[in-house]
Amino acid sequence: MKRHIYALCITLMSVFLYSSCLGSGNDYEVTTYDDMAITGFSLGAVNRYIHTKSTKTGNDTVYKSALAAADMPSFTIDQTLYKIYNTDSLPKDCDLKHVLATISASTYSGGIVIKSAVSDTLYNYNSTDSLDFSQPREVRVYNNTYEKYRAYEVTLNQHQVETGVILWERMADDAYPADTEKEAWEKLVADAGLKSFIGAGRKEAYAFSQDGTIMVTKDDGATWTADNLGDDLSLLPTQDIAFVSYPFKPNEETDYQILAGIIGEGEVISVVWRKVAEFSEGSEPCKWVYLPYESYNQYYLPATPGLNLVYFHDCVLAISADDIRMSQDGGITWHTSDEIKLPDNGNDGFLRVEARTDAEGALWLKDLDTNHVWRGVMVE
């Protein structure tokens, strides 16, 4: 009997407790949070419209591309001034009128809305909607009851000049950097009884002997020996000679050496020679190789009076008073480019030029007739 009474008491207590938990249906409390904040902002997709010139027709063309993920800028969120911006500017050719953005808010925030660029209309944010950030935009984040909000100004900074092109600046006539290293080598070559200095890399330097062959020194000019030629000596240039040496990036102990020039009067094509010089222990001896002209290759290096060769932004530039040609395949093909052109030197243009780069990677150009000096840098 006691057992049944105990069970009845338990049942009645449960009913009482259950009933006390039920209200009228409207008897509840809502917790309000005011820690609304935008905590993350990034770009999901940005289109680029790149202008280029057809190598076949010469016509200007535009093609659409996407900004690479590695080039997407990071954004600063200023929680004091409520501003969101990128410190690394986007390229000028990016389309900021149609951008996908990923925006996140603090845990207890409510919705995110974007104010119209032309009115007070508000739009709910959706990560799949294309947004116009060609001008600063107001982005709001609400608290969880939508009674309060915090407004952020979002600005996408963009280069105002085209990126990936060379920007020239006229300098003082005496600003052209002296090549003291070349002057020292020319004296060593003359003291050794050789004909003329060609150029120097990191480990080797080269000069022409009196009979026109290439001599090499590996001990800073103390001794000179005939270098290894893989082709006919008669194919070596004899005038308007230019040389450039640059490190081969995949291998720290390797240099590319390129020698170009004209064999003789009346030639319309410059000859190009190349040597891949390896310095690591156990490397095989390297030799100079002639890069033959092929009739199907329309991108050969023309016979160029006053030729200069320089290494600039991962390519070799052949610079003369007429134009700049670039090679990205070690001297096999040479192209003109709208991105790397001679500066505007007035109505007379250039007649003779000298070119070189400096330790900071800038390109220098000197008009040998007027002494006008230009400094060029790539706009990143």
Short mmCIF file of C-alpha atoms in Angstrom, two decimals:
data_model
loop_
_atom_site.label_atom_id
_atom_site.label_comp_id
_atom_site.label_asym_id
_atom_site.label_seq_id
_atom_site.Cartn_x
_atom_site.Cartn_y
_atom_site.Cartn_z
CA MET A 1 0.00 0.00 0.00
CA LYS A 2 2.79 2.38 0.90
CA ARG A 3 4.33 1.65 -2.48
CA HIS A 4 1.15 2.78 -4.35
CA ILE A 5 0.83 5.97 -2.27
CA TYR A 6 4.48 6.83 -3.06
CA ALA A 7 3.90 6.34 -6.78
CA LEU A 8 0.77 8.55 -6.67
CA CYS A 9 2.71 11.33 -4.95
CA ILE A 10 5.38 11.21 -7.63
CA THR A 11 2.77 11.43 -10.37
CA LEU A 12 0.97 14.41 -8.81
CA MET A 13 4.26 16.26 -8.32
CA SER A 14 5.18 15.75 -11.97
CA VAL A 15 1.83 17.11 -13.14
CA PHE A 16 2.25 20.16 -10.91
CA LEU A 17 5.75 20.89 -12.17
CA TYR A 18 4.71 20.45 -15.80
CA SER A 19 1.76 22.76 -15.37
CA SER A 20 3.91 25.45 -13.83
CA CYS A 21 6.11 25.48 -16.92
CA LEU A 22 3.19 26.29 -19.21
CA GLY A 23 2.11 29.89 -19.62
CA SER A 24 -0.26 31.81 -21.79
CA GLY A 25 1.97 31.43 -24.88
CA ASN A 26 3.20 35.05 -24.79
CA ASP A 27 4.86 34.86 -21.42
CA TYR A 28 8.58 34.72 -22.44
CA GLU A 29 11.69 36.93 -22.37
CA VAL A 30 14.01 37.83 -25.28
CA THR A 31 17.71 38.41 -24.66
CA THR A 32 19.04 41.40 -26.61
CA TYR A 33 22.66 41.57 -27.71
CA ASP A 34 24.29 44.79 -28.88
CA ASP A 35 27.76 43.48 -29.79
CA MET A 36 27.00 43.87 -33.53
CA ALA A 37 30.16 44.11 -35.64
CA ILE A 38 31.52 43.11 -39.01
CA THR A 39 34.42 40.78 -38.30
CA GLY A 40 35.44 39.62 -41.76
CA PHE A 41 35.58 41.03 -45.30
CA SER A 42 37.15 39.46 -48.36
CA LEU A 43 36.63 39.35 -52.10
CA GLY A 44 35.25 36.23 -53.69
CA ALA A 45 35.65 37.09 -57.39
CA VAL A 46 36.95 40.08 -59.34
CA ASN A 47 37.03 40.30 -63.13
CA ARG A 48 39.84 41.92 -65.10
CA TYR A 49 39.51 43.35 -68.61
CA ILE A 50 43.02 43.26 -70.05
CA HIS A 51 43.93 45.29 -73.11
CA THR A 52 46.47 43.81 -75.49
CA LYS A 53 47.51 44.11 -79.12
CA SER A 54 47.20 41.27 -81.60
CA THR A 55 50.59 40.09 -82.86
CA LYS A 56 48.99 39.12 -86.18
CA THR A 57 46.78 42.10 -87.00
CA GLY A 58 48.13 44.81 -84.72
CA ASN A 59 44.58 45.57 -83.57
CA ASP A 60 43.78 46.32 -79.93
CA THR A 61 41.85 43.54 -78.25
CA VAL A 62 40.32 43.12 -74.80
CA TYR A 63 39.96 39.82 -73.02
CA LYS A 64 38.30 38.96 -69.74
CA SER A 65 40.21 37.27 -66.96
CA ALA A 66 39.80 36.70 -63.24
CA LEU A 67 42.05 38.21 -60.61
CA ALA A 68 44.19 35.38 -59.30
CA ALA A 69 43.55 34.22 -55.75
CA ALA A 70 47.15 35.03 -54.83
CA ASP A 71 46.57 38.66 -55.92
CA MET A 72 43.45 39.18 -53.82
CA PRO A 73 44.13 41.93 -51.28
CA SER A 74 43.55 41.60 -47.54
CA PHE A 75 41.25 44.07 -45.81
CA THR A 76 41.60 46.15 -42.68
CA ILE A 77 38.50 46.53 -40.48
CA ASP A 78 38.76 49.63 -38.30
CA GLN A 79 36.36 49.04 -35.39
CA THR A 80 36.89 52.60 -34.10
CA LEU A 81 36.18 54.59 -37.25
CA TYR A 82 34.03 51.82 -38.75
CA LYS A 83 35.90 51.71 -42.04
CA ILE A 84 36.87 48.71 -44.16
CA TYR A 85 39.57 49.08 -46.82
CA ASN A 86 42.47 47.36 -48.61
CA THR A 87 45.97 48.80 -48.26
CA ASP A 88 47.32 46.98 -51.34
CA SER A 89 45.49 48.53 -54.27
CA LEU A 90 43.80 46.42 -56.90
CA PRO A 91 45.04 46.65 -60.51
CA LYS A 92 43.52 49.41 -62.63
CA ASP A 93 41.98 46.92 -65.06
CA CYS A 94 39.79 45.30 -62.38
CA ASP A 95 36.02 45.68 -62.72
CA LEU A 96 34.82 47.00 -59.36
CA LYS A 97 31.22 47.39 -60.53
CA HIS A 98 30.62 43.64 -60.39
CA VAL A 99 32.32 42.11 -57.36
CA LEU A 100 31.52 39.14 -55.15
CA ALA A 101 32.32 39.75 -51.48
CA THR A 102 32.29 37.57 -48.39
CA ILE A 103 31.17 39.50 -45.29
CA SER A 104 30.86 37.98 -41.82
CA ALA A 105 29.58 39.40 -38.53
CA SER A 106 30.02 38.70 -34.81
CA THR A 107 28.15 35.76 -33.27
CA TYR A 108 25.17 37.63 -31.79
CA SER A 109 24.72 40.10 -34.64
CA GLY A 110 21.59 40.15 -36.73
CA GLY A 111 21.47 40.66 -40.49
CA ILE A 112 23.86 42.46 -42.84
CA VAL A 113 22.45 44.94 -45.31
CA ILE A 114 23.97 47.16 -47.99
CA LYS A 115 22.78 50.66 -48.69
CA SER A 116 22.15 51.67 -52.28
CA ALA A 117 24.83 53.78 -53.92
CA VAL A 118 22.22 56.26 -55.22
CA SER A 119 19.41 56.24 -52.61
CA ASP A 120 18.50 55.24 -49.05
CA THR A 121 17.24 51.86 -50.15
CA LEU A 122 18.65 48.91 -48.19
CA TYR A 123 19.34 45.46 -49.62
CA ASN A 124 19.92 42.25 -47.72
CA TYR A 125 23.47 41.03 -48.22
CA ASN A 126 23.93 37.79 -50.16
CA SER A 127 27.39 36.39 -50.87
CA THR A 128 26.28 35.29 -54.35
CA ASP A 129 25.03 38.73 -55.43
CA SER A 130 27.25 40.96 -57.57
CA LEU A 131 28.03 44.25 -55.80
CA ASP A 132 29.16 47.64 -57.09
CA PHE A 133 32.21 48.84 -55.14
CA SER A 134 33.41 51.36 -57.71
CA GLN A 135 32.74 53.96 -55.00
CA PRO A 136 32.64 53.73 -51.19
CA ARG A 137 29.54 51.87 -49.96
CA GLU A 138 27.74 51.75 -46.62
CA VAL A 139 27.35 48.27 -45.13
CA ARG A 140 25.24 47.89 -41.98
CA VAL A 141 25.15 45.14 -39.41
CA TYR A 142 22.11 44.96 -37.08
CA ASN A 143 21.72 43.60 -33.59
CA ASN A 144 19.67 40.45 -33.13
CA THR A 145 16.38 42.35 -32.62
CA TYR A 146 17.00 44.68 -35.62
CA GLU A 147 16.48 47.70 -33.35
CA LYS A 148 20.04 49.01 -33.66
CA TYR A 149 22.72 48.89 -36.31
CA ARG A 150 26.33 49.84 -36.93
CA ALA A 151 27.32 51.34 -40.30
CA TYR A 152 30.69 50.70 -41.95
CA GLU A 153 32.15 52.51 -44.95
CA VAL A 154 33.70 49.98 -47.35
CA THR A 155 36.29 51.29 -49.82
CA LEU A 156 38.05 49.22 -52.48
CA ASN A 157 41.29 51.00 -53.33
CA GLN A 158 42.45 50.67 -56.93
CA HIS A 159 45.52 51.84 -58.83
CA GLN A 160 44.78 54.97 -60.83
CA VAL A 161 47.44 54.12 -63.40
CA GLU A 162 47.62 50.90 -65.35
CA THR A 163 49.65 48.19 -63.65
CA GLY A 164 52.14 45.92 -65.37
CA VAL A 165 53.51 48.77 -67.50
CA ILE A 166 56.70 50.75 -67.33
CA LEU A 167 56.43 54.28 -65.95
CA TRP A 168 59.12 56.68 -67.15
CA GLU A 169 60.34 59.76 -65.28
CA ARG A 170 62.63 62.40 -66.74
CA MET A 171 65.69 62.82 -64.53
CA ALA A 172 68.53 65.33 -64.31
CA ASP A 173 71.08 64.95 -67.08
CA ASP A 174 73.78 63.95 -64.58
CA ALA A 175 71.62 61.34 -62.83
CA TYR A 176 72.52 58.44 -65.13
CA PRO A 177 74.34 55.89 -62.94
CA ALA A 178 77.98 55.26 -63.79
CA ASP A 179 79.00 51.67 -64.54
CA THR A 180 82.26 51.54 -62.60
CA GLU A 181 82.39 47.74 -62.85
CA LYS A 182 82.40 47.89 -66.65
CA GLU A 183 85.13 50.55 -66.60
CA ALA A 184 87.30 48.32 -64.40
CA TRP A 185 86.80 45.32 -66.67
CA GLU A 186 87.66 47.32 -69.78
CA LYS A 187 90.98 48.28 -68.21
CA LEU A 188 91.72 44.63 -67.31
CA VAL A 189 90.92 43.55 -70.87
CA ALA A 190 93.14 46.22 -72.36
CA ASP A 191 96.01 45.29 -70.01
CA ALA A 192 95.66 41.64 -71.12
CA GLY A 193 96.08 42.63 -74.76
CA LEU A 194 92.59 41.55 -75.75
CA LYS A 195 90.47 43.34 -78.34
CA SER A 196 87.34 44.36 -76.40
CA PHE A 197 85.33 43.60 -73.31
CA ILE A 198 82.03 41.72 -73.84
CA GLY A 199 80.47 41.49 -70.39
CA ALA A 200 80.56 39.79 -67.00
CA GLY A 201 78.32 37.43 -65.05
CA ARG A 202 78.53 36.39 -61.42
CA LYS A 203 81.43 33.95 -61.90
CA GLU A 204 82.80 34.55 -65.38
CA ALA A 205 83.70 37.51 -67.61
CA TYR A 206 84.20 37.52 -71.38
CA ALA A 207 86.19 39.44 -73.96
CA PHE A 208 87.04 39.19 -77.64
CA SER A 209 90.59 38.23 -78.55
CA GLN A 210 92.41 40.00 -81.36
CA ASP A 211 91.36 37.23 -83.78
CA GLY A 212 87.68 37.49 -82.80
CA THR A 213 87.18 34.46 -80.57
CA ILE A 214 85.60 34.62 -77.12
CA MET A 215 87.94 34.54 -74.15
CA VAL A 216 86.81 33.79 -70.60
CA THR A 217 88.23 34.49 -67.15
CA LYS A 218 87.13 32.80 -63.95
CA ASP A 219 89.63 34.49 -61.63
CA ASP A 220 88.69 38.17 -61.94
CA GLY A 221 90.87 38.80 -64.98
CA ALA A 222 94.11 37.26 -63.74
CA THR A 223 94.09 34.70 -66.56
CA TRP A 224 92.15 34.42 -69.82
CA THR A 225 91.52 31.29 -71.90
CA ALA A 226 89.62 30.58 -75.12
CA ASP A 227 86.03 29.74 -74.28
CA ASN A 228 84.19 26.76 -75.75
CA LEU A 229 82.21 27.63 -78.91
CA GLY A 230 79.64 25.11 -80.05
CA ASP A 231 79.25 26.68 -83.49
CA ASP A 232 81.19 28.39 -86.28
CA LEU A 233 83.34 31.34 -85.21
CA SER A 234 82.21 33.22 -88.32
CA LEU A 235 78.71 33.52 -86.84
CA LEU A 236 79.88 35.70 -83.96
CA PRO A 237 78.81 39.36 -84.11
CA THR A 238 81.38 41.96 -85.05
CA GLN A 239 79.48 45.22 -84.56
CA ASP A 240 76.68 46.71 -82.45
CA ILE A 241 77.45 44.03 -79.88
CA ALA A 242 75.43 43.72 -76.66
CA PHE A 243 75.62 41.31 -73.73
CA VAL A 244 73.52 40.48 -70.69
CA SER A 245 73.92 37.98 -67.86
CA TYR A 246 71.19 37.00 -65.43
CA PRO A 247 70.64 34.25 -62.85
CA PHE A 248 68.62 31.19 -63.87
CA LYS A 249 65.96 31.09 -61.13
CA PRO A 250 65.42 27.31 -60.93
CA ASN A 251 69.10 26.83 -60.11
CA GLU A 252 71.02 29.31 -57.96
CA GLU A 253 74.35 28.12 -59.37
CA THR A 254 73.47 28.85 -63.00
CA ASP A 255 73.67 32.01 -65.12
CA TYR A 256 72.22 32.69 -68.55
CA GLN A 257 74.55 34.70 -70.79
CA ILE A 258 73.21 36.22 -74.02
CA LEU A 259 75.37 37.82 -76.69
CA ALA A 260 73.84 39.58 -79.71
CA GLY A 261 74.91 41.85 -82.53
CA ILE A 262 75.41 42.17 -86.27
CA ILE A 263 77.84 40.05 -88.30
CA GLY A 264 78.43 42.69 -90.97
CA GLU A 265 77.04 45.45 -93.17
CA GLY A 266 73.75 44.82 -94.95
CA GLU A 267 72.46 42.25 -92.45
CA VAL A 268 68.79 42.55 -91.46
CA ILE A 269 68.90 40.09 -88.55
CA SER A 270 70.96 40.24 -85.38
CA VAL A 271 72.72 37.01 -84.46
CA VAL A 272 72.06 35.70 -80.96
CA TRP A 273 74.34 33.42 -78.95
CA ARG A 274 73.62 31.91 -75.54
CA LYS A 275 75.61 30.21 -72.86
CA VAL A 276 74.17 28.45 -69.83
CA ALA A 277 76.97 28.72 -67.29
CA GLU A 278 76.75 26.28 -64.38
CA PHE A 279 78.97 26.76 -61.33
CA SER A 280 77.92 24.03 -58.93
CA GLU A 281 80.48 21.38 -58.02
CA GLY A 282 80.68 18.61 -60.62
CA SER A 283 78.97 20.62 -63.38
CA GLU A 284 79.95 19.83 -66.95
CA PRO A 285 81.85 22.53 -68.91
CA CYS A 286 79.44 24.81 -70.75
CA LYS A 287 79.74 26.24 -74.25
CA TRP A 288 78.36 29.07 -76.32
CA VAL A 289 75.56 28.03 -78.68
CA TYR A 290 74.32 29.94 -81.72
CA LEU A 291 70.53 30.34 -81.81
CA PRO A 292 69.79 29.98 -85.52
CA TYR A 293 67.22 32.09 -87.31
CA GLU A 294 64.32 30.02 -88.63
CA SER A 295 62.21 31.32 -91.51
CA TYR A 296 58.99 30.51 -89.68
CA ASN A 297 60.01 32.59 -86.67
CA GLN A 298 58.64 36.08 -87.32
CA TYR A 299 59.80 37.23 -83.88
CA TYR A 300 63.52 37.38 -84.60
CA LEU A 301 65.78 40.18 -83.36
CA PRO A 302 66.30 42.67 -86.21
CA ALA A 303 69.71 44.09 -87.01
CA THR A 304 69.79 46.90 -84.47
CA PRO A 305 72.37 49.71 -84.49
CA GLY A 306 73.33 50.77 -80.98
CA LEU A 307 71.85 47.65 -79.37
CA ASN A 308 71.60 47.36 -75.57
CA LEU A 309 70.64 44.19 -73.67
CA VAL A 310 69.36 44.40 -70.08
CA TYR A 311 67.56 42.04 -67.73
CA PHE A 312 64.41 43.70 -66.40
CA HIS A 313 61.44 42.14 -64.58
CA ASP A 314 62.15 38.54 -65.52
CA CYS A 315 62.79 39.13 -69.20
CA VAL A 316 65.61 40.29 -71.47
CA LEU A 317 65.10 43.65 -73.17
CA ALA A 318 66.75 44.58 -76.45
CA ILE A 319 66.77 48.39 -76.42
CA SER A 320 67.67 50.68 -79.28
CA ALA A 321 66.72 54.18 -80.40
CA ASP A 322 63.83 52.69 -82.39
CA ASP A 323 62.06 50.41 -79.93
CA ILE A 324 62.22 47.92 -77.08
CA ARG A 325 61.85 44.21 -77.75
CA MET A 326 61.52 41.63 -75.02
CA SER A 327 62.47 37.96 -74.83
CA GLN A 328 61.10 35.59 -72.20
CA ASP A 329 62.58 32.40 -73.66
CA GLY A 330 66.28 33.05 -73.38
CA GLY A 331 66.78 34.92 -76.66
CA ILE A 332 64.85 32.67 -79.07
CA THR A 333 61.95 35.05 -79.79
CA TRP A 334 61.68 38.82 -79.42
CA HIS A 335 58.43 40.76 -79.13
CA THR A 336 57.41 44.39 -78.86
CA SER A 337 54.97 45.19 -76.09
CA ASP A 338 52.57 48.00 -75.19
CA GLU A 339 53.60 47.52 -71.56
CA ILE A 340 57.31 48.26 -72.12
CA LYS A 341 57.94 51.08 -74.56
CA LEU A 342 60.41 53.92 -75.00
CA PRO A 343 59.52 57.19 -73.25
CA ASP A 344 58.28 60.16 -75.23
CA ASN A 345 61.45 62.11 -76.04
CA GLY A 346 59.77 64.85 -78.02
CA ASN A 347 59.36 65.26 -81.76
CA ASP A 348 62.91 64.18 -82.52
CA GLY A 349 62.63 60.89 -80.66
CA PHE A 350 65.93 59.08 -80.05
CA LEU A 351 68.94 58.66 -82.34
CA ARG A 352 71.37 56.86 -80.03
CA VAL A 353 70.67 55.49 -76.57
CA GLU A 354 72.44 53.74 -73.73
CA ALA A 355 70.53 51.58 -71.24
CA ARG A 356 71.25 49.81 -67.99
CA THR A 357 69.57 48.75 -64.73
CA ASP A 358 70.50 49.65 -61.18
CA ALA A 359 70.64 47.71 -57.90
CA GLU A 360 67.02 48.65 -57.11
CA GLY A 361 65.77 47.13 -60.36
CA ALA A 362 65.01 50.42 -62.14
CA LEU A 363 65.70 50.80 -65.86
CA TRP A 364 67.80 53.78 -66.96
CA LEU A 365 67.95 55.29 -70.45
CA LYS A 366 70.27 57.98 -71.74
CA ASP A 367 69.98 59.88 -75.00
CA LEU A 368 73.58 60.02 -76.17
CA ASP A 369 72.95 63.11 -78.32
CA THR A 370 71.02 65.33 -75.92
CA ASN A 371 72.14 63.72 -72.62
CA HIS A 372 68.49 63.47 -71.57
CA VAL A 373 68.11 60.81 -68.87
CA TRP A 374 65.04 58.72 -68.08
CA ARG A 375 64.33 56.35 -65.21
CA GLY A 376 61.74 53.62 -65.69
CA VAL A 377 60.00 51.44 -63.10
CA MET A 378 57.29 48.82 -63.48
CA VAL A 379 53.95 49.75 -61.94
CA GLU A 380 52.93 46.76 -59.83
#
